[in-house]
Short mmCIF file of C-alpha atoms and ligand atoms in Angstrom, two decimals:
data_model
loop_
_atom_site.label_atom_id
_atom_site.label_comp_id
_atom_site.label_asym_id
_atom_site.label_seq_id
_atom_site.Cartn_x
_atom_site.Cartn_y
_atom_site.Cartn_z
CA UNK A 8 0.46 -16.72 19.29
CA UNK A 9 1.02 -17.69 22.86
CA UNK A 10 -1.13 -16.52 25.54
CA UNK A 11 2.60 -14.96 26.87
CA UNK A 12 3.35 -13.66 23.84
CA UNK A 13 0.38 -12.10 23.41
CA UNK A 14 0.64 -10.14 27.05
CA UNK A 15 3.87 -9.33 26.64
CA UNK A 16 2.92 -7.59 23.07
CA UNK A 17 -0.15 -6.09 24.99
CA UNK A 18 2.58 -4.89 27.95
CA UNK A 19 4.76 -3.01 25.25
CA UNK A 20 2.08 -1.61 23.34
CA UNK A 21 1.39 0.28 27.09
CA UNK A 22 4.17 1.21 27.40
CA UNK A 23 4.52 2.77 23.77
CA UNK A 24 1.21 4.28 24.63
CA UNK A 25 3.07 6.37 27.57
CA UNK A 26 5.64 7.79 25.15
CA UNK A 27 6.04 10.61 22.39
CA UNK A 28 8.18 8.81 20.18
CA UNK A 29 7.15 6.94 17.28
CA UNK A 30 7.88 4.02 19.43
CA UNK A 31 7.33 0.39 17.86
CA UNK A 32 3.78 -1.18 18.65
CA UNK A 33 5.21 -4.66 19.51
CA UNK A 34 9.37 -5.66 19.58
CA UNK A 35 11.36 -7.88 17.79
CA UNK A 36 12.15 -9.35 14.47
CA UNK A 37 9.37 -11.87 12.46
CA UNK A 38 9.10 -14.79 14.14
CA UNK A 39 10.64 -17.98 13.19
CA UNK A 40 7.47 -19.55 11.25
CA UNK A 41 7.26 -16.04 9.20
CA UNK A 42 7.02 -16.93 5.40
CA UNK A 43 9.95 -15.07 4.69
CA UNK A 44 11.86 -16.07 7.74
CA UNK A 45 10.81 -20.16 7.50
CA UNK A 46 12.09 -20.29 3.43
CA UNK A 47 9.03 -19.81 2.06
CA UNK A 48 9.09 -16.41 0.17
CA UNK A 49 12.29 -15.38 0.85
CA UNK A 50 13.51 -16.54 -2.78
CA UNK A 51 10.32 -15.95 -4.50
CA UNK A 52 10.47 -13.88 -7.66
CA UNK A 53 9.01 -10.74 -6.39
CA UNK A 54 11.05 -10.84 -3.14
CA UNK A 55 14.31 -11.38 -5.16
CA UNK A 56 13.40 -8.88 -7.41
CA UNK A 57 12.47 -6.61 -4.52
CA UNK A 58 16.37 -6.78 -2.84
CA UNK A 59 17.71 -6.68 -6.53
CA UNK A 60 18.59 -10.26 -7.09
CA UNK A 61 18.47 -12.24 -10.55
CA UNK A 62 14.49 -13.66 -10.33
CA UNK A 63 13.76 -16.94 -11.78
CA UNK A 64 10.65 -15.14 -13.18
CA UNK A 65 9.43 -11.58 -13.90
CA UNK A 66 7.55 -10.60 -11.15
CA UNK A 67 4.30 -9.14 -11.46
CA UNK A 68 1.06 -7.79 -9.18
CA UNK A 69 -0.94 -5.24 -9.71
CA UNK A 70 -2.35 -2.67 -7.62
CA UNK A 71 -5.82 -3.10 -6.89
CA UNK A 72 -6.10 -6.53 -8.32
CA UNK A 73 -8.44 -7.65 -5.38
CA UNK A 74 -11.73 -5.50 -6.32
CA UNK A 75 -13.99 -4.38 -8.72
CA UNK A 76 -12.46 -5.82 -11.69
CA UNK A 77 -13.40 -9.60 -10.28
CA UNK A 78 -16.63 -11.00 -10.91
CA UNK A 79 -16.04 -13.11 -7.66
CA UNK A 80 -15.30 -10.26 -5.72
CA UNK A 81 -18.63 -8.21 -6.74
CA UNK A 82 -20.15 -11.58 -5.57
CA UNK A 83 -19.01 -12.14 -2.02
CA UNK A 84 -19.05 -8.45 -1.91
CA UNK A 85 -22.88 -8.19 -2.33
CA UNK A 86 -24.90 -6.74 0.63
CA UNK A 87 -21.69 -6.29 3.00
CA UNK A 88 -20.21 -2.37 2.91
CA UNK A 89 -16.42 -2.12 2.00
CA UNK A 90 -15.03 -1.51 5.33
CA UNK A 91 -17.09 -4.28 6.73
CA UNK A 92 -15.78 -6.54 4.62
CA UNK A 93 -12.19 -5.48 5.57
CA UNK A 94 -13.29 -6.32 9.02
CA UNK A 95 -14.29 -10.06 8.56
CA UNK A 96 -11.18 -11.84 8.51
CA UNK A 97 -12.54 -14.84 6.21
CA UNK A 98 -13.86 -12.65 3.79
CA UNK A 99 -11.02 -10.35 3.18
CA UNK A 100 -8.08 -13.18 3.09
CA UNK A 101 -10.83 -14.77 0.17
CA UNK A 102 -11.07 -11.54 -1.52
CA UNK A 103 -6.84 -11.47 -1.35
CA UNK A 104 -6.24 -14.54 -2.45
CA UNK A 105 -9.08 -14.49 -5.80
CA UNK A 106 -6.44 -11.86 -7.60
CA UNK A 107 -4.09 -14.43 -7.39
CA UNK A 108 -5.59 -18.18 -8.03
CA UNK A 109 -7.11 -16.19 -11.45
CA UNK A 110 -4.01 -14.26 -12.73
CA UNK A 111 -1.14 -16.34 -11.44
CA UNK A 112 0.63 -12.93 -9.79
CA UNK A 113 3.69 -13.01 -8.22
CA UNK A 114 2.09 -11.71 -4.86
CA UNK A 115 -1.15 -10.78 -2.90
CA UNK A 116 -1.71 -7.59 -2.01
CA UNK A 117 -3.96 -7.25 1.15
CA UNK A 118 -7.30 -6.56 0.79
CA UNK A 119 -8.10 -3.62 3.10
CA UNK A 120 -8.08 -0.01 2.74
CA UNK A 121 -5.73 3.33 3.54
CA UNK A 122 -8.57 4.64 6.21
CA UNK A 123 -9.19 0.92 8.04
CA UNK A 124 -6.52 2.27 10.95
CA UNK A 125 -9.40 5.24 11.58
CA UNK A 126 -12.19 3.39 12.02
CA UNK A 127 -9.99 0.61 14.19
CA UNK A 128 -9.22 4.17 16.29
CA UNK A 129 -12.69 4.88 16.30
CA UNK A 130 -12.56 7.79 13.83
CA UNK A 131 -16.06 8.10 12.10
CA UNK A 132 -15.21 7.21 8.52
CA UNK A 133 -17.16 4.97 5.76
CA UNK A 134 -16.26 4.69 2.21
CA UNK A 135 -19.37 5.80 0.03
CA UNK A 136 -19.51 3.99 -2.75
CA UNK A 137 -18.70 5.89 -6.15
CA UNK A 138 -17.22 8.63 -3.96
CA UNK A 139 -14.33 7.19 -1.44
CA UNK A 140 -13.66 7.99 2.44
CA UNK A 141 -16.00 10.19 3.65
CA UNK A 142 -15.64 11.62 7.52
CA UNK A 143 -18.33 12.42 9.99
CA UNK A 144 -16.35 15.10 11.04
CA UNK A 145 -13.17 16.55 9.45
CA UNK A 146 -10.42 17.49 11.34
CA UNK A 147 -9.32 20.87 10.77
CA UNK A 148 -8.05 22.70 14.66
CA UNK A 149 -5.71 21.93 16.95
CA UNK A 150 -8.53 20.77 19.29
CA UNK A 151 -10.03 18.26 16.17
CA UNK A 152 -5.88 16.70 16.17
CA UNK A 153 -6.00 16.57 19.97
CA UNK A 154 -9.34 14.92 20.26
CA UNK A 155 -8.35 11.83 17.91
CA UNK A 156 -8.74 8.74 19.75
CA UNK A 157 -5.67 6.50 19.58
CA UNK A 158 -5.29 2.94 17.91
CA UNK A 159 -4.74 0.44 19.83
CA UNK A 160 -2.33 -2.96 18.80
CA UNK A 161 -5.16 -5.12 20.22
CA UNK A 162 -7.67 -3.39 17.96
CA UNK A 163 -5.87 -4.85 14.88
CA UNK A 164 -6.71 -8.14 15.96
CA UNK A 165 -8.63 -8.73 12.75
CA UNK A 166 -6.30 -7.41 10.37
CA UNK A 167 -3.64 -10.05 11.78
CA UNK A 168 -5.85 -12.68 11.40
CA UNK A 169 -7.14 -12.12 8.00
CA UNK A 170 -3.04 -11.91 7.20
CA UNK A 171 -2.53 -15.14 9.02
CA UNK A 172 -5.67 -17.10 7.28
CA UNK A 173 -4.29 -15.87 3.83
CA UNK A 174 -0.70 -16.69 4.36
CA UNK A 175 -1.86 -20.00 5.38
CA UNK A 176 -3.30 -20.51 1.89
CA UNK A 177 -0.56 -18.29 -0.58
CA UNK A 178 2.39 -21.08 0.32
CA UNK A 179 5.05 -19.83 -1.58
CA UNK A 180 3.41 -16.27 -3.10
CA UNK A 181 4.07 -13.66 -1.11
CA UNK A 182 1.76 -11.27 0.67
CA UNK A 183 2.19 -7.59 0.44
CA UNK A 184 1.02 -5.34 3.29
CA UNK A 185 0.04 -2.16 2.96
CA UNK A 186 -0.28 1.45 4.60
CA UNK A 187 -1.74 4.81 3.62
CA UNK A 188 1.55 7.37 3.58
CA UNK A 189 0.54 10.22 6.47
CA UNK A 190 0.27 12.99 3.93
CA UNK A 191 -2.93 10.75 2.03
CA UNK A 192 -4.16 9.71 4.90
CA UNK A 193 -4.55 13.21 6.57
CA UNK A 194 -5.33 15.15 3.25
CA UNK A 195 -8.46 12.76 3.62
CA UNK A 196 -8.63 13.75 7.14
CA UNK A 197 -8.80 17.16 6.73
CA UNK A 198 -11.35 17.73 3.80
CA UNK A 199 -13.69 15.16 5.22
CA UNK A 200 -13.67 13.70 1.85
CA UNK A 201 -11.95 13.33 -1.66
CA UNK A 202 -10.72 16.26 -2.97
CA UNK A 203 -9.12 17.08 -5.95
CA UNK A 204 -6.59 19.99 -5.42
CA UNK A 205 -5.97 19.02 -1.72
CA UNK A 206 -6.11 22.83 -0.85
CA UNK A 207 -7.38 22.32 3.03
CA UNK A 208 -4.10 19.97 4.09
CA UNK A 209 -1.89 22.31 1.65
CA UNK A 210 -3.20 25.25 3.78
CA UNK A 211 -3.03 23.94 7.07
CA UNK A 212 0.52 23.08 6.75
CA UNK A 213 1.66 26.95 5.72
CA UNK A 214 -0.85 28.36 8.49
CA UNK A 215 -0.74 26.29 11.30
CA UNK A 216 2.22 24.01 11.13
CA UNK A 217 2.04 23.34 14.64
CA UNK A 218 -1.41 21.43 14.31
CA UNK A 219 -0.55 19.93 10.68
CA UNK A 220 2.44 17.95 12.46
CA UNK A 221 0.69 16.77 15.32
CA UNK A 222 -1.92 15.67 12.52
CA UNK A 223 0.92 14.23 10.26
CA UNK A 224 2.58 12.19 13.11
CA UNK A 225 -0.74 10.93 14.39
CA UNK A 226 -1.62 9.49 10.95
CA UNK A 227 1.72 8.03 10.74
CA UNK A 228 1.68 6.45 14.18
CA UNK A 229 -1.67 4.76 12.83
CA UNK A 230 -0.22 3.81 9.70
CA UNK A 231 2.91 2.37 11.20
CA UNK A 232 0.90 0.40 13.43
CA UNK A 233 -1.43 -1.54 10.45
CA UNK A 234 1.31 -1.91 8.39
CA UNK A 235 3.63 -3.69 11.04
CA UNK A 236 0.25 -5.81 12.16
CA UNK A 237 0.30 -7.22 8.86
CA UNK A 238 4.11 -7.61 8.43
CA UNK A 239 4.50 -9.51 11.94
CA UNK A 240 1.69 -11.60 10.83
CA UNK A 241 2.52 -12.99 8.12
CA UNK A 242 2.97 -10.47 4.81
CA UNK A 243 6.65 -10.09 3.45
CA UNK A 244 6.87 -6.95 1.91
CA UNK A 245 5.24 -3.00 2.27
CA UNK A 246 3.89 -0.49 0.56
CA UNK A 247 2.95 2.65 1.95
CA UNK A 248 0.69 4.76 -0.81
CA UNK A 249 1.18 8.15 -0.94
CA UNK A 250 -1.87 8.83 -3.50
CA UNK A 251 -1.70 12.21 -3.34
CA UNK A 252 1.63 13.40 -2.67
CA UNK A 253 1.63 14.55 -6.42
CA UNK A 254 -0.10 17.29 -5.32
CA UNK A 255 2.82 18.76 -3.46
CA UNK A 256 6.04 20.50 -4.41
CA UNK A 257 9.26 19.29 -3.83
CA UNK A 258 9.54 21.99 -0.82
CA UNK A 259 6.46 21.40 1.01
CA UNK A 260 6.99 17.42 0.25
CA UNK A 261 10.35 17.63 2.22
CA UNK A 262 9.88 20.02 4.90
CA UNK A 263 5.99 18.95 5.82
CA UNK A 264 5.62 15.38 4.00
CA UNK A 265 8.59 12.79 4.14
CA UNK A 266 9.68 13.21 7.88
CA UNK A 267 6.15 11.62 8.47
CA UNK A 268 6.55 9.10 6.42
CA UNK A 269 9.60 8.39 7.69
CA UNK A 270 8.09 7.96 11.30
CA UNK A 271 5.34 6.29 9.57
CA UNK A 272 8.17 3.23 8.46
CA UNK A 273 10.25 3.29 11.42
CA UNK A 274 7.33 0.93 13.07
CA UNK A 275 8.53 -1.69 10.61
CA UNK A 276 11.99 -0.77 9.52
CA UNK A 277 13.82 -3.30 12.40
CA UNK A 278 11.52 -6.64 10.66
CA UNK A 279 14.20 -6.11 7.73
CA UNK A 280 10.84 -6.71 5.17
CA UNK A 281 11.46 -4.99 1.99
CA UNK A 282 9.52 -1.26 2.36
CA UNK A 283 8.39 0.27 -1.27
CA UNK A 284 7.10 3.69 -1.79
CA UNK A 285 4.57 5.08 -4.31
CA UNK A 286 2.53 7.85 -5.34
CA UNK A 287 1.45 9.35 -8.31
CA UNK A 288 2.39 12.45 -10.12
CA UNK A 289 5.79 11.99 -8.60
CA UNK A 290 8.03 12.60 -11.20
CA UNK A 291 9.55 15.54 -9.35
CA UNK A 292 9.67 13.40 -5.49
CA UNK A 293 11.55 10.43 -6.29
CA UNK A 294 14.13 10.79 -4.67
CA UNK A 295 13.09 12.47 -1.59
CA UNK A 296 10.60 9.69 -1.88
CA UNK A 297 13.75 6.97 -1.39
CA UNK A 298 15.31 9.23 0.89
CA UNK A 299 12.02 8.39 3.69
CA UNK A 300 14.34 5.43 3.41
CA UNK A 301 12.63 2.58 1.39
CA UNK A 302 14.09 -0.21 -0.28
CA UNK A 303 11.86 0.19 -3.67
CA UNK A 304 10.07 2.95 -5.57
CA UNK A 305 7.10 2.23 -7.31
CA UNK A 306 6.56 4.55 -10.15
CA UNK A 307 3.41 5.74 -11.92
CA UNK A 308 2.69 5.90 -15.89
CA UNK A 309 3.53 9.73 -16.08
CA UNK A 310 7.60 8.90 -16.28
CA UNK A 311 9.58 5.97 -18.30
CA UNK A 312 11.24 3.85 -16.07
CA UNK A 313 14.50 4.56 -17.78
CA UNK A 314 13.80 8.24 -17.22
CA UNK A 315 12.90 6.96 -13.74
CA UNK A 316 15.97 5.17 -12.85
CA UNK A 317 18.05 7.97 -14.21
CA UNK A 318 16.55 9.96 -11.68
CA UNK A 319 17.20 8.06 -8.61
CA UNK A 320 21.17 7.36 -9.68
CA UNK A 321 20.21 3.36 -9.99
CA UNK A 322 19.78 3.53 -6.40
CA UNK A 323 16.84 0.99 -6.31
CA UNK A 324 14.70 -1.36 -7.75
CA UNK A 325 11.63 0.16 -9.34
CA UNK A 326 7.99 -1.12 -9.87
CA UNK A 327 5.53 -0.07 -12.32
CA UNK A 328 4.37 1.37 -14.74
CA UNK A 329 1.96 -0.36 -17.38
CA UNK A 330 -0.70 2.77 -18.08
CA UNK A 331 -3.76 1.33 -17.10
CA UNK A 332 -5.33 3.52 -19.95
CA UNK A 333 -4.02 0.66 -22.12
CA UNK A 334 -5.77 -1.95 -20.86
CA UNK A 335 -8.83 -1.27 -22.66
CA UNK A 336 -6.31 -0.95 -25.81
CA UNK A 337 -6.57 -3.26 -28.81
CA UNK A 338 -4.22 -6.68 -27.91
CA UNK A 339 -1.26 -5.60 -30.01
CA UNK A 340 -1.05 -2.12 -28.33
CA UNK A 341 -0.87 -3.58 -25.21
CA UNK A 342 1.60 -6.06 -25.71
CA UNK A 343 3.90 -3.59 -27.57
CA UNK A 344 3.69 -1.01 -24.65
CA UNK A 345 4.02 -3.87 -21.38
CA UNK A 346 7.42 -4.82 -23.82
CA UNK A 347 8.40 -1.04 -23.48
CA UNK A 348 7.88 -0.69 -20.10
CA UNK A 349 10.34 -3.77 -19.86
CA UNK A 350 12.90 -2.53 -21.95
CA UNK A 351 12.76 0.97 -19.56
CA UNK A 352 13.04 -1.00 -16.57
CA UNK A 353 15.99 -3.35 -17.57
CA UNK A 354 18.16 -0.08 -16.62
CA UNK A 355 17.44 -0.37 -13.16
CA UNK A 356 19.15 -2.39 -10.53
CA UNK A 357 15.74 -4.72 -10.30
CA UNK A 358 11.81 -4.62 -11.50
CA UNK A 359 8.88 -5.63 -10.67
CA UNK A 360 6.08 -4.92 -13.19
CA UNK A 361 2.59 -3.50 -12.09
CA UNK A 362 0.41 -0.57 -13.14
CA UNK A 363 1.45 3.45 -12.98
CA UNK A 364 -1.77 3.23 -10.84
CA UNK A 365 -4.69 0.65 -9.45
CA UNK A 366 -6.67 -1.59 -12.00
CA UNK A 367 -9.83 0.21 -13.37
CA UNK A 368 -12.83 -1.52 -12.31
CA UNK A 369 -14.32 -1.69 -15.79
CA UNK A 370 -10.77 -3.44 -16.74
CA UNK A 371 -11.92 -7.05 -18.48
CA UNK A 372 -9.90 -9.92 -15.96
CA UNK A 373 -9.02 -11.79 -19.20
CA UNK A 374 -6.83 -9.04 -20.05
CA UNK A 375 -4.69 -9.24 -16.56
CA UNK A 376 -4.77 -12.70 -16.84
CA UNK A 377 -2.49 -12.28 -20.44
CA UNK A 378 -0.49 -9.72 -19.34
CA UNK A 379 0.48 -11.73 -16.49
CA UNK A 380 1.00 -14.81 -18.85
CA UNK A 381 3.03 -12.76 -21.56
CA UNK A 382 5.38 -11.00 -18.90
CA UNK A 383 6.38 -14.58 -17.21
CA UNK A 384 6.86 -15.53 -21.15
CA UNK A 385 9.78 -12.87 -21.22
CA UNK A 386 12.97 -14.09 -19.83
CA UNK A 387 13.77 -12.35 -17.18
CA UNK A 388 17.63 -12.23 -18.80
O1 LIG B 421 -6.17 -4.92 -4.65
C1 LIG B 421 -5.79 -4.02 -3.86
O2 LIG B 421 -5.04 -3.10 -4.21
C2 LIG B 421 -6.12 -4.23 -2.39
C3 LIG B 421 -6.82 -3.37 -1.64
C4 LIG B 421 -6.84 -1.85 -1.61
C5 LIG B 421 -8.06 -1.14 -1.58
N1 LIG B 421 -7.77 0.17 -1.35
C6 LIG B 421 -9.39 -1.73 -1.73
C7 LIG B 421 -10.52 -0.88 -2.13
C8 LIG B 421 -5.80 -0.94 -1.47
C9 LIG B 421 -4.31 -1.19 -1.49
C10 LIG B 421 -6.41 0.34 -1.30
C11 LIG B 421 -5.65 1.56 -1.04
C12 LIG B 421 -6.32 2.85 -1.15
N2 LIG B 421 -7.56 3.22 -0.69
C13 LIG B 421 -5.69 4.00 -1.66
C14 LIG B 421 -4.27 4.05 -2.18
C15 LIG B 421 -4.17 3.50 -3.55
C16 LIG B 421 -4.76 4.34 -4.64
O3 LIG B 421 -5.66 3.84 -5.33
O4 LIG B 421 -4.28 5.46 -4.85
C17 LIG B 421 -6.61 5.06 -1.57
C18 LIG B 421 -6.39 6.47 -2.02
C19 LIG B 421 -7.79 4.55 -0.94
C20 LIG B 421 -9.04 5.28 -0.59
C21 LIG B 421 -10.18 4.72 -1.34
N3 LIG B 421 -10.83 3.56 -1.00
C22 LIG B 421 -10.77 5.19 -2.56
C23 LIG B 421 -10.36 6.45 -3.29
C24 LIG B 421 -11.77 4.27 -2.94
C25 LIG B 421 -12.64 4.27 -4.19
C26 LIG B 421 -14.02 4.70 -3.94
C27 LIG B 421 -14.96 4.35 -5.08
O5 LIG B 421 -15.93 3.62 -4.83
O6 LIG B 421 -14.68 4.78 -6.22
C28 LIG B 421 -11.78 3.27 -1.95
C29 LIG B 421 -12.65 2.08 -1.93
C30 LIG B 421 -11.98 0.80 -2.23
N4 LIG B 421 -10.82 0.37 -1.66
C31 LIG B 421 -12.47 -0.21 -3.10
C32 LIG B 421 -11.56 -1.26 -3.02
C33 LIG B 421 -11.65 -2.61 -3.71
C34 LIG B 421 -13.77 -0.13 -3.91
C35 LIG B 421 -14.89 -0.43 -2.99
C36 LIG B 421 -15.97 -1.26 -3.59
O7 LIG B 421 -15.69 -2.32 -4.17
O8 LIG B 421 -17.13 -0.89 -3.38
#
């Protein structure tokens, strides 16, 4: 980036800064040398797939491929703590791009985490190994919401550089960005930790609405802002992760949920990258899931994709929904259930396979490595 550039992205950023509205972090469309801009991913499989075109492969990724599973990632990974190693640009475009030398995926996903835009804000947060994100303090009043520090654009520096070394290296394999939805990202907030029932963000949006917005919209301006970092830098596609959102109904998912996502994607709406959308135990939200306006739903293992795309009216492409249960399933198991969950998705208007949910880290890599091999083995007729 230009030295100009740069100031004039720094100038805006003031300016959005000075505002209320969910206001973009920097202007404009990708630049000319973005991958899917320049020629270089637009016609990929999982891009194709992703606008509901005829792929010259099935495309497949799976959530959570970078991680655990990887004997080369729990070797770079030794001694440096998780969101550390988000931080160090080298090390987290290596960690992207092991997923995808090993498997032969049809994209990166970004190795990072949901809770990186709080610490770049300067909100106390670690991830505790065997655990999750853990808080120093959770934020629960009106004065906690009020007292959040804002991110900055020039505190994602690293997060666009890590993008920018790893699309130097993926070529023609496209790099997915990422984002926490709001609702995730505060229920974390708010209970200062992983929770299973979600009961303090569930309260606090019945008893003090007031405060739960202002929460909801801050966590969405801090989502926006990491995902579009890593879309004008280089990634070609989105997915916000809304974890937890199963936790909600329908009613409290419209009214207190979606118009923060919303916000949350209007900071990357006008770079025209395709936007997908998933969560799990979301059988009942797809659709007011689409209607935060995305281009793709990704859906877990709970629902067939048939079932799925009945649901949505064939609106959209779907992703998903191997049951990573399976995994650990005898060969011929697997195999018969990743050819059901293409038969389900041939209904809808386009699919990309993945997981109903992220790779288990006891998952053996030889197994995603023949998955991958058997779906691009399928004709994607
Ligand atoms: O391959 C990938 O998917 C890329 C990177 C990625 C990570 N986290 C890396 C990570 C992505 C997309 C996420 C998103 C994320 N983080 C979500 C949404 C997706 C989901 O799984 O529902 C959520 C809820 C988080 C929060 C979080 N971070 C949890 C619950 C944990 C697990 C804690 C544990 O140790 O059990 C993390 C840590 C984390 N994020 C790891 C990785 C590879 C494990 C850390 C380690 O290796 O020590």
């Amino acid at each position: 980036m230009t030295a100009c550039r740069y100031l004039l992205l720094l100038f805006l950023g003031t300016i959005e800064g000075m505002t209320s509205s969910p206001a973009t972090s920097a202007a404009g469309a990708l630049a000319a040398g973005h991958p899917l801009v320049d020629g270089r991913t637009a016609d990929s499989p999982l891009i194709t797939a992703y606008r509901g075109g005829k792929p010259s492969r099935r495309p497949v990724w799976f959530m959570r491929q970078a991680g655990r599973s990887l004997p080369e990632y729990l070797k770079v990974r030794e001694g440096i703590a998780m969101l550390d190693s988000c931080l160090r640009p080298e090390l987290a475009s290596e960690i992207t791009l092991q997923p995808v030398r090993r498997h032969d995926v049809d994209a990166g996903i970004f190795f990072s985490d949901i809770v990186i835009p709080l610490k770049l804000a300067g909100v106390g947060v670690d991830i505790v190994p065997g655990v999750g994100p853990v808080l120093d303090k959770p934020v629960r009043t009106a004065a906690d919401v009020a007292a959040l520090p804002q991110l900055t654009w020039e505190a994602l520096e690293p997060i666009r550089e890590a993008v920018r070394l790893t699309v130097a290296e993926l070529g023609s394999t496209p790099l997915i960005g990422f984002a926490g939805a709001p609702f995730t990202l505060a229920a974390y907030m708010v209970e200062g930790k992983p929770s299973r029932d979600h009961l303090g963000p569930r309260t606090m949006m019945h008893a003090d609405p007031e405060t739960w917005r202002a929460l909801a919209n801050w966590a969405a301006d801090a989502s926006g802002m990491f995902l579009q970092a890593q879309l004008q830098a280089g990634a070609s596609a989105g997915q916000l992760f809304d974890s937890w959102a199963g936790s909600l109904g329908l009613a409290d998912y419209k009214n207190f949920v979606a118009p923060a996502s919303t916000r949350a994607l209007d900071h990357v709406r006008h770079l025209g990258a395709p936007l997908i959308h998933f969560g799990t135990g979301t059988s009942e939200l797809l659709v007011a899931m689409r209607d935060v306006g995305v281009d793709v739903v990704g859906v877990d293992y709970r629902l067939p994709l048939d079932e799925a795309n009945r649901r949505l009216g064939g609106s959209v492409p779907l992703q998903g929904n191997i049951d990573p249960a399976l995994l650990s399933a005898p060969w011929a198991i697997l195999e018969a259930h990743v050819r059901s969950v293409i038969e389900a998705g041939a209904a809808a208007p386009g699919h990309v396979l993945n997981l109903g949910h992220g790779v288990p880290p006891e998952t053996d890599p030889a197994v995603l490595t023949r998955v991958v091999e058997l779906i691009h083995s399928i004709s994607p007729e």
